[in-house]
Amino acid sequence: MNRHEHSPIDSTTVSFVSGGQRCVASFYRPPGSGPFPVIVMAHGLGGTRIMRLPAYAERFAAAGYACLVFDYRHFGDSEGEPRQLLDIGKQLADWKAAVAYARTLDEVKPDQVILWGTSFSGGHVLVVAAEDARIAAVISQCPFTDGLASSLAMQPLTALRVSVRALRDRIGAALGAAPLMVPLAGRPGETALMNAPDVWAGYRALVPPGATIPDTVAARIALDIIRYTPGRMASRIKAPVLFCICNTDSVAPAKTSLRHARRAPRGEIQCYADGHFDIYVGDGFERVIRDQLAFLRRHVPAR
């Protein structure tokens, strides 16, 4: 059992199998007697489950929702070689495996599975919910909805440098070479998947003090991101969906996210005068968690 500092909520390390490999997760059990609704959670681009996701899970669990927070294959504590390989198809498969595992847990209600995604995973949850009519509700925070829009938000020279590195990595992979890495977060002008002015400090604010987390991924993902448009699946989701959109988002442009969000049949939209990383910490976090809890209480009451 691991107790997070200043938290009355315990988390237990569990695991499930996806694609023949083990995905490691933290299971947060609410106080009291179950069974409970369960929120399945995972991080965004290159993130792991210890990067501020415990703050959300602890608040959800305190309100009566079990949480299953997992690491994708190739990241964090989960299996998968090479390390730091970001593969969209594999990550979607990991989400489906996590949902299937959650439904087997004795202390959860299998018909009350909720998906929570942020940034890149804010797009993944739209795809998974569109393909699973049993999902009870979805929360999509600062969501990546359109790869072309996010790519166009990059500086042209940076986009060119990243693309060249991605092509070299893809060719190297075909020849059996080790992955060629690219930084996830950089300062303006640096070669990285994200390098807007708020990225460098914002990304590092998510890393727990003293933790060492790789901040690179195999560069080939840049060739896939531009073609990934999970926002198109919003119109097919039967469950209620809460879109938490940051008006000044430098990574997932708000205008495009709003366009996709408005197509969800049971979509609800909350906009914030914040940047992409602001709603993970401080007052921004308090605002967004308040709205997310209110949404959950309306659609999937815990008690």
Tab-separated table of C-alpha atoms in Angstrom:
chain	number	residue	atom	x	y	z
A	1	MET	CA	0.000	0.000	0.000
A	2	ASN	CA	1.230	3.479	-0.799
A	3	ARG	CA	-0.024	6.497	1.051
A	4	HIS	CA	0.253	9.804	-0.761
A	5	GLU	CA	1.329	12.664	1.430
A	6	HIS	CA	-1.513	14.540	3.165
A	7	SER	CA	-4.093	12.166	1.639
A	8	PRO	CA	-6.531	9.872	3.490
A	9	ILE	CA	-6.881	7.716	0.372
A	10	ASP	CA	-4.767	4.598	-0.095
A	11	SER	CA	-3.696	3.240	-3.463
A	12	THR	CA	-2.817	-0.364	-4.220
A	13	THR	CA	-0.521	-1.386	-7.058
A	14	VAL	CA	-2.269	-3.771	-9.456
A	15	SER	CA	-1.657	-4.941	-13.019
A	16	PHE	CA	-3.441	-6.244	-16.091
A	17	VAL	CA	-2.348	-7.666	-19.429
A	18	SER	CA	-2.506	-5.806	-22.731
A	19	GLY	CA	-1.024	-7.256	-25.905
A	20	GLY	CA	0.700	-9.964	-23.889
A	21	GLN	CA	2.510	-7.466	-21.669
A	22	ARG	CA	1.837	-6.214	-18.155
A	23	CYS	CA	0.424	-2.753	-17.551
A	24	VAL	CA	0.908	-1.474	-14.015
A	25	ALA	CA	-1.781	0.635	-12.370
A	26	SER	CA	-2.734	2.226	-9.075
A	27	PHE	CA	-6.162	1.350	-7.692
A	28	TYR	CA	-7.747	3.943	-5.412
A	29	ARG	CA	-10.531	2.599	-3.201
A	30	PRO	CA	-13.013	5.087	-1.732
A	31	PRO	CA	-13.894	5.000	1.975
A	32	GLY	CA	-16.947	2.969	2.941
A	33	SER	CA	-18.540	-0.099	1.430
A	34	GLY	CA	-18.772	-0.781	-2.295
A	35	PRO	CA	-19.349	-1.521	-5.016
A	36	PHE	CA	-18.337	1.843	-6.472
A	37	PRO	CA	-18.376	3.531	-9.867
A	38	VAL	CA	-14.842	3.387	-11.268
A	39	ILE	CA	-12.882	6.009	-13.196
A	40	VAL	CA	-10.211	4.650	-15.554
A	41	MET	CA	-7.418	7.211	-16.004
A	42	ALA	CA	-4.159	7.618	-17.916
A	43	HIS	CA	-1.865	10.489	-18.866
A	44	GLY	CA	-1.156	12.405	-22.037
A	45	LEU	CA	1.807	12.597	-24.400
A	46	GLY	CA	4.650	10.630	-22.812
A	47	GLY	CA	3.287	11.076	-19.286
A	48	THR	CA	3.126	8.507	-16.497
A	49	ARG	CA	0.568	7.920	-13.777
A	50	ILE	CA	2.572	9.643	-11.029
A	51	MET	CA	2.587	13.001	-12.861
A	52	ARG	CA	-0.224	14.816	-10.961
A	53	LEU	CA	-2.822	12.121	-11.692
A	54	PRO	CA	-2.823	11.045	-8.016
A	55	ALA	CA	-4.154	14.511	-7.112
A	56	TYR	CA	-7.217	13.912	-9.300
A	57	ALA	CA	-7.670	10.289	-8.228
A	58	GLU	CA	-7.515	11.169	-4.539
A	59	ARG	CA	-10.236	13.794	-4.927
A	60	PHE	CA	-12.420	11.442	-6.959
A	61	ALA	CA	-11.955	8.633	-4.448
A	62	ALA	CA	-12.797	10.914	-1.540
A	63	ALA	CA	-16.085	11.633	-3.328
A	64	GLY	CA	-16.915	7.930	-3.646
A	65	TYR	CA	-15.384	6.944	-7.002
A	66	ALA	CA	-12.852	4.147	-7.318
A	67	CYS	CA	-10.004	4.999	-9.693
A	68	LEU	CA	-7.763	2.821	-11.835
A	69	VAL	CA	-4.786	4.909	-12.965
A	70	PHE	CA	-2.473	3.056	-15.355
A	71	ASP	CA	0.795	3.407	-17.227
A	72	TYR	CA	0.830	2.580	-20.932
A	73	ARG	CA	3.089	-0.141	-22.225
A	74	HIS	CA	6.616	1.184	-22.813
A	75	PHE	CA	6.156	3.845	-20.106
A	76	GLY	CA	6.438	4.178	-16.352
A	77	ASP	CA	6.242	0.887	-14.468
A	78	SER	CA	4.600	-1.057	-17.286
A	79	GLU	CA	6.378	-3.573	-19.501
A	80	GLY	CA	7.294	-3.000	-23.122
A	81	GLU	CA	10.479	-2.611	-25.127
A	82	PRO	CA	11.859	-0.378	-26.433
A	83	ARG	CA	11.175	2.097	-23.692
A	84	GLN	CA	9.453	5.419	-24.466
A	85	LEU	CA	7.779	4.076	-27.597
A	86	LEU	CA	4.560	6.022	-28.117
A	87	ASP	CA	2.258	4.006	-30.355
A	88	ILE	CA	-1.325	5.222	-30.763
A	89	GLY	CA	-2.740	1.802	-31.609
A	90	LYS	CA	-1.079	0.202	-28.593
A	91	GLN	CA	-2.258	2.960	-26.267
A	92	LEU	CA	-5.850	2.547	-27.427
A	93	ALA	CA	-5.520	-1.201	-26.847
A	94	ASP	CA	-4.184	-0.478	-23.349
A	95	TRP	CA	-7.263	1.657	-22.631
A	96	LYS	CA	-9.585	-1.142	-23.716
A	97	ALA	CA	-7.657	-3.662	-21.619
A	98	ALA	CA	-7.833	-1.333	-18.604
A	99	VAL	CA	-11.601	-0.969	-18.988
A	100	ALA	CA	-12.033	-4.732	-19.312
A	101	TYR	CA	-9.919	-5.269	-16.194
A	102	ALA	CA	-11.817	-2.624	-14.219
A	103	ARG	CA	-15.076	-4.402	-14.950
A	104	THR	CA	-13.746	-7.565	-13.290
A	105	LEU	CA	-12.932	-5.929	-9.964
A	106	ASP	CA	-15.121	-7.033	-7.074
A	107	GLU	CA	-15.479	-3.570	-5.598
A	108	VAL	CA	-16.644	-1.725	-8.697
A	109	LYS	CA	-19.875	-1.539	-10.656
A	110	PRO	CA	-19.122	-2.924	-14.134
A	111	ASP	CA	-21.917	-0.866	-15.690
A	112	GLN	CA	-20.528	2.369	-14.209
A	113	VAL	CA	-17.110	2.697	-15.843
A	114	ILE	CA	-16.066	6.305	-16.467
A	115	LEU	CA	-13.177	7.372	-18.716
A	116	TRP	CA	-10.927	10.289	-17.738
A	117	GLY	CA	-8.276	11.502	-20.149
A	118	THR	CA	-6.090	14.566	-20.375
A	119	SER	CA	-4.220	16.104	-23.317
A	120	PHE	CA	-3.290	13.207	-25.657
A	121	SER	CA	-5.376	10.773	-23.615
A	122	GLY	CA	-8.212	13.294	-23.720
A	123	GLY	CA	-8.423	12.246	-27.355
A	124	HIS	CA	-7.988	8.539	-26.632
A	125	VAL	CA	-11.027	8.462	-24.336
A	126	LEU	CA	-13.217	9.817	-27.139
A	127	VAL	CA	-12.199	6.938	-29.398
A	128	VAL	CA	-12.665	4.298	-26.701
A	129	ALA	CA	-16.070	5.652	-25.612
A	130	ALA	CA	-17.288	5.817	-29.205
A	131	GLU	CA	-16.506	2.111	-29.585
A	132	ASP	CA	-17.917	0.974	-26.217
A	133	ALA	CA	-21.591	1.730	-25.622
A	134	ARG	CA	-21.316	0.524	-22.010
A	135	ILE	CA	-19.164	3.484	-20.931
A	136	ALA	CA	-21.164	5.494	-18.367
A	137	ALA	CA	-19.478	8.902	-18.766
A	138	VAL	CA	-16.357	10.586	-20.141
A	139	ILE	CA	-14.185	13.474	-18.943
A	140	SER	CA	-11.862	14.880	-21.610
A	141	GLN	CA	-9.512	17.511	-20.185
A	142	CYS	CA	-7.538	19.969	-22.368
A	143	PRO	CA	-8.082	17.365	-25.074
A	144	PHE	CA	-5.947	16.601	-28.095
A	145	THR	CA	-8.640	16.315	-30.765
A	146	ASP	CA	-6.929	17.094	-34.068
A	147	GLY	CA	-3.356	16.237	-34.998
A	148	LEU	CA	-3.179	18.662	-37.889
A	149	ALA	CA	-4.319	21.577	-35.704
A	150	SER	CA	-1.767	20.732	-33.022
A	151	SER	CA	0.987	20.345	-35.617
A	152	LEU	CA	0.160	23.715	-37.165
A	153	ALA	CA	0.461	25.284	-33.711
A	154	MET	CA	4.183	24.463	-33.785
A	155	GLN	CA	6.729	26.881	-35.218
A	156	PRO	CA	7.406	25.842	-38.847
A	157	LEU	CA	11.149	25.381	-38.347
A	158	THR	CA	10.578	23.272	-35.233
A	159	ALA	CA	7.983	21.176	-37.051
A	160	LEU	CA	10.473	20.574	-39.884
A	161	ARG	CA	13.269	19.515	-37.527
A	162	VAL	CA	10.955	17.166	-35.620
A	163	SER	CA	9.664	15.667	-38.866
A	164	VAL	CA	13.192	14.974	-40.134
A	165	ARG	CA	14.092	13.271	-36.870
A	166	ALA	CA	10.836	11.280	-36.972
A	167	LEU	CA	11.570	10.069	-40.501
A	168	ARG	CA	15.080	9.033	-39.515
A	169	ASP	CA	13.672	7.133	-36.536
A	170	ARG	CA	11.053	5.354	-38.650
A	171	ILE	CA	13.698	4.290	-41.193
A	172	GLY	CA	16.025	3.198	-38.393
A	173	ALA	CA	13.274	1.110	-36.804
A	174	ALA	CA	12.746	-0.710	-40.102
A	175	LEU	CA	16.466	-1.514	-40.144
A	176	GLY	CA	16.503	-2.704	-36.536
A	177	ALA	CA	18.200	0.355	-35.035
A	178	ALA	CA	17.524	1.674	-31.535
A	179	PRO	CA	14.908	4.441	-31.349
A	180	LEU	CA	15.962	7.994	-32.120
A	181	MET	CA	14.485	10.115	-29.363
A	182	VAL	CA	12.957	13.577	-29.361
A	183	PRO	CA	12.284	15.681	-26.239
A	184	LEU	CA	8.664	15.985	-25.170
A	185	ALA	CA	9.007	19.503	-23.807
A	186	GLY	CA	11.416	22.248	-24.795
A	187	ARG	CA	11.896	25.983	-24.635
A	188	PRO	CA	10.827	28.155	-27.575
A	189	GLY	CA	13.035	27.421	-30.562
A	190	GLU	CA	14.259	24.076	-29.242
A	191	THR	CA	13.524	20.848	-31.073
A	192	ALA	CA	10.743	19.157	-29.095
A	193	LEU	CA	7.209	17.908	-29.596
A	194	MET	CA	6.009	20.832	-27.451
A	195	ASN	CA	7.946	24.087	-27.146
A	196	ALA	CA	5.450	26.920	-26.650
A	197	PRO	CA	6.451	29.518	-24.029
A	198	ASP	CA	4.441	27.850	-21.239
A	199	VAL	CA	5.566	24.296	-21.925
A	200	TRP	CA	8.956	23.995	-20.221
A	201	ALA	CA	7.859	25.104	-16.763
A	202	GLY	CA	4.363	23.659	-17.132
A	203	TYR	CA	5.546	20.161	-17.975
A	204	ARG	CA	8.072	20.074	-15.153
A	205	ALA	CA	5.450	21.161	-12.639
A	206	LEU	CA	3.787	17.794	-13.215
A	207	VAL	CA	6.826	15.777	-12.114
A	208	PRO	CA	6.826	14.878	-8.394
A	209	PRO	CA	9.769	16.268	-6.402
A	210	GLY	CA	12.700	13.900	-6.535
A	211	ALA	CA	11.220	11.728	-9.294
A	212	THR	CA	13.253	10.868	-12.384
A	213	ILE	CA	10.991	10.430	-15.401
A	214	PRO	CA	12.319	10.237	-18.966
A	215	ASP	CA	11.209	13.297	-20.935
A	216	THR	CA	11.794	11.908	-24.423
A	217	VAL	CA	9.891	9.585	-26.765
A	218	ALA	CA	10.742	7.765	-29.965
A	219	ALA	CA	10.572	10.482	-32.632
A	220	ARG	CA	8.506	8.397	-35.081
A	221	ILE	CA	5.290	9.360	-33.275
A	222	ALA	CA	5.434	12.786	-34.970
A	223	LEU	CA	4.543	11.091	-38.270
A	224	ASP	CA	1.413	9.602	-36.693
A	225	ILE	CA	0.215	12.542	-34.606
A	226	ILE	CA	-0.573	14.691	-37.631
A	227	ARG	CA	-2.954	11.996	-38.936
A	228	TYR	CA	-4.685	11.305	-35.607
A	229	THR	CA	-8.025	13.084	-35.236
A	230	PRO	CA	-9.868	11.540	-32.275
A	231	GLY	CA	-12.242	14.504	-32.097
A	232	ARG	CA	-14.100	13.076	-35.086
A	233	MET	CA	-15.389	10.309	-32.832
A	234	ALA	CA	-17.250	12.710	-30.524
A	235	SER	CA	-20.444	12.515	-32.565
A	236	ARG	CA	-20.601	8.736	-31.989
A	237	ILE	CA	-20.394	8.761	-28.188
A	238	LYS	CA	-23.624	7.785	-26.450
A	239	ALA	CA	-22.456	8.614	-22.925
A	240	PRO	CA	-22.390	12.120	-21.426
A	241	VAL	CA	-19.040	13.813	-22.071
A	242	LEU	CA	-17.508	16.728	-20.188
A	243	PHE	CA	-14.988	18.693	-22.245
A	244	CYS	CA	-12.694	20.876	-20.112
A	245	ILE	CA	-11.086	23.264	-22.586
A	246	CYS	CA	-8.373	25.846	-21.913
A	247	ASN	CA	-8.940	29.046	-23.875
A	248	THR	CA	-5.220	29.781	-24.273
A	249	ASP	CA	-4.119	26.181	-24.875
A	250	SER	CA	-0.806	26.210	-26.771
A	251	VAL	CA	-0.754	22.441	-27.364
A	252	ALA	CA	-4.356	21.530	-28.231
A	253	PRO	CA	-5.911	24.628	-29.832
A	254	ALA	CA	-9.211	25.512	-28.168
A	255	LYS	CA	-11.001	26.543	-31.363
A	256	THR	CA	-10.583	23.104	-32.900
A	257	SER	CA	-11.429	21.286	-29.667
A	258	LEU	CA	-14.631	23.295	-29.322
A	259	ARG	CA	-15.646	22.427	-32.875
A	260	HIS	CA	-15.361	18.724	-32.148
A	261	ALA	CA	-16.877	18.979	-28.663
A	262	ARG	CA	-20.044	20.590	-29.994
A	263	ARG	CA	-20.718	17.455	-32.053
A	264	ALA	CA	-21.044	15.166	-29.035
A	265	PRO	CA	-24.764	14.317	-28.612
A	266	ARG	CA	-24.543	14.554	-24.811
A	267	GLY	CA	-21.556	16.843	-24.584
A	268	GLU	CA	-21.037	19.501	-21.934
A	269	ILE	CA	-18.352	22.148	-22.305
A	270	GLN	CA	-16.489	24.079	-19.628
A	271	CYS	CA	-13.952	26.678	-20.742
A	272	TYR	CA	-11.168	28.080	-18.596
A	273	ALA	CA	-9.017	31.188	-18.911
A	274	ASP	CA	-5.963	28.987	-18.490
A	275	GLY	CA	-3.161	27.473	-20.521
A	276	HIS	CA	-2.638	23.792	-21.252
A	277	PHE	CA	-0.671	23.043	-18.083
A	278	ASP	CA	-2.402	25.445	-15.680
A	279	ILE	CA	-5.318	23.178	-14.789
A	280	TYR	CA	-3.091	20.484	-13.301
A	281	VAL	CA	-1.989	22.623	-10.366
A	282	GLY	CA	-3.068	25.431	-8.057
A	283	ASP	CA	-6.260	27.388	-8.600
A	284	GLY	CA	-6.680	25.984	-12.098
A	285	PHE	CA	-6.756	22.462	-10.688
A	286	GLU	CA	-9.300	23.454	-8.055
A	287	ARG	CA	-11.604	24.938	-10.687
A	288	VAL	CA	-11.482	21.972	-12.996
A	289	ILE	CA	-11.824	19.285	-10.305
A	290	ARG	CA	-14.860	21.100	-8.922
A	291	ASP	CA	-16.542	21.034	-12.330
A	292	GLN	CA	-15.581	17.420	-12.952
A	293	LEU	CA	-17.015	16.285	-9.624
A	294	ALA	CA	-20.237	18.176	-10.297
A	295	PHE	CA	-20.510	16.487	-13.696
A	296	LEU	CA	-19.989	13.058	-12.143
A	297	ARG	CA	-22.571	13.655	-9.441
A	298	ARG	CA	-25.160	14.577	-12.066
A	299	HIS	CA	-24.569	11.640	-14.372
A	300	VAL	CA	-23.054	8.820	-12.306
A	301	PRO	CA	-23.820	9.448	-8.626
A	302	ALA	CA	-21.454	7.622	-6.309
A	303	ARG	CA	-24.019	7.062	-3.602
